[in-house]
């Protein structure tokens, strides 16, 4: 079995993946907001 990576490297990967998923989710949310505004829907 391969040697396990150090703790800091595993934590760095976790932070990178978490940040990427948050960024992707916010981009999808902004895309849907633009789409709904273009269709004539308002949030308030």
mmCIF file of C-alpha atoms in Angstrom:
data_model
loop_
_atom_site.group_PDB
_atom_site.id
_atom_site.type_symbol
_atom_site.label_atom_id
_atom_site.label_comp_id
_atom_site.label_asym_id
_atom_site.label_seq_id
_atom_site.Cartn_x
_atom_site.Cartn_y
_atom_site.Cartn_z
ATOM 1 C CA UNK A 1 0.000 0.000 0.000
ATOM 2 C CA UNK A 2 1.216 3.506 -0.795
ATOM 3 C CA UNK A 3 2.556 5.758 1.927
ATOM 4 C CA UNK A 4 -0.034 8.173 3.334
ATOM 5 C CA UNK A 5 0.329 11.886 2.565
ATOM 6 C CA UNK A 6 1.153 14.272 5.413
ATOM 7 C CA UNK A 7 -1.725 15.833 7.310
ATOM 8 C CA UNK A 8 -1.174 19.348 5.934
ATOM 9 C CA UNK A 9 -1.366 18.090 2.354
ATOM 10 C CA UNK A 10 -4.621 16.220 3.003
ATOM 11 C CA UNK A 11 -6.102 19.276 4.726
ATOM 12 C CA UNK A 12 -5.013 21.477 1.821
ATOM 13 C CA UNK A 13 -6.791 19.181 -0.651
ATOM 14 C CA UNK A 14 -9.931 19.253 1.494
ATOM 15 C CA UNK A 15 -9.890 23.071 1.579
ATOM 16 C CA UNK A 16 -9.297 23.279 -2.188
ATOM 17 C CA UNK A 17 -12.153 20.892 -2.955
ATOM 18 C CA UNK A 18 -14.501 22.649 -0.517
ATOM 19 C CA UNK A 19 -13.638 26.073 -1.964
ATOM 20 C CA UNK A 20 -14.123 24.831 -5.507
ATOM 21 C CA UNK A 21 -17.519 23.375 -4.712
ATOM 22 C CA UNK A 22 -18.646 26.595 -2.987
ATOM 23 C CA UNK A 23 -17.453 28.624 -5.977
ATOM 24 C CA UNK A 24 -19.229 26.327 -8.449
ATOM 25 C CA UNK A 25 -22.453 26.469 -6.432
ATOM 26 C CA UNK A 26 -22.352 30.272 -6.276
ATOM 27 C CA UNK A 27 -21.771 30.468 -10.037
ATOM 28 C CA UNK A 28 -24.788 28.224 -10.665
ATOM 29 C CA UNK A 29 -26.869 30.385 -8.317
ATOM 30 C CA UNK A 30 -25.852 33.583 -10.092
ATOM 31 C CA UNK A 31 -26.589 31.960 -13.461
ATOM 32 C CA UNK A 32 -30.106 31.017 -12.352
ATOM 33 C CA UNK A 33 -30.665 34.512 -10.941
ATOM 34 C CA UNK A 34 -29.679 36.069 -14.287
ATOM 35 C CA UNK A 35 -31.878 33.561 -16.111
ATOM 36 C CA UNK A 36 -34.902 34.305 -13.912
ATOM 37 C CA UNK A 37 -34.390 38.066 -14.213
ATOM 38 C CA UNK A 38 -34.175 37.759 -18.002
ATOM 39 C CA UNK A 39 -37.444 35.785 -17.972
ATOM 40 C CA UNK A 40 -39.141 38.597 -16.057
ATOM 41 C CA UNK A 41 -39.204 37.143 -12.547
ATOM 42 C CA UNK A 42 -38.154 39.350 -9.640
ATOM 43 C CA UNK A 43 -36.989 38.191 -6.222
ATOM 44 C CA UNK A 44 -39.003 40.954 -4.514
#
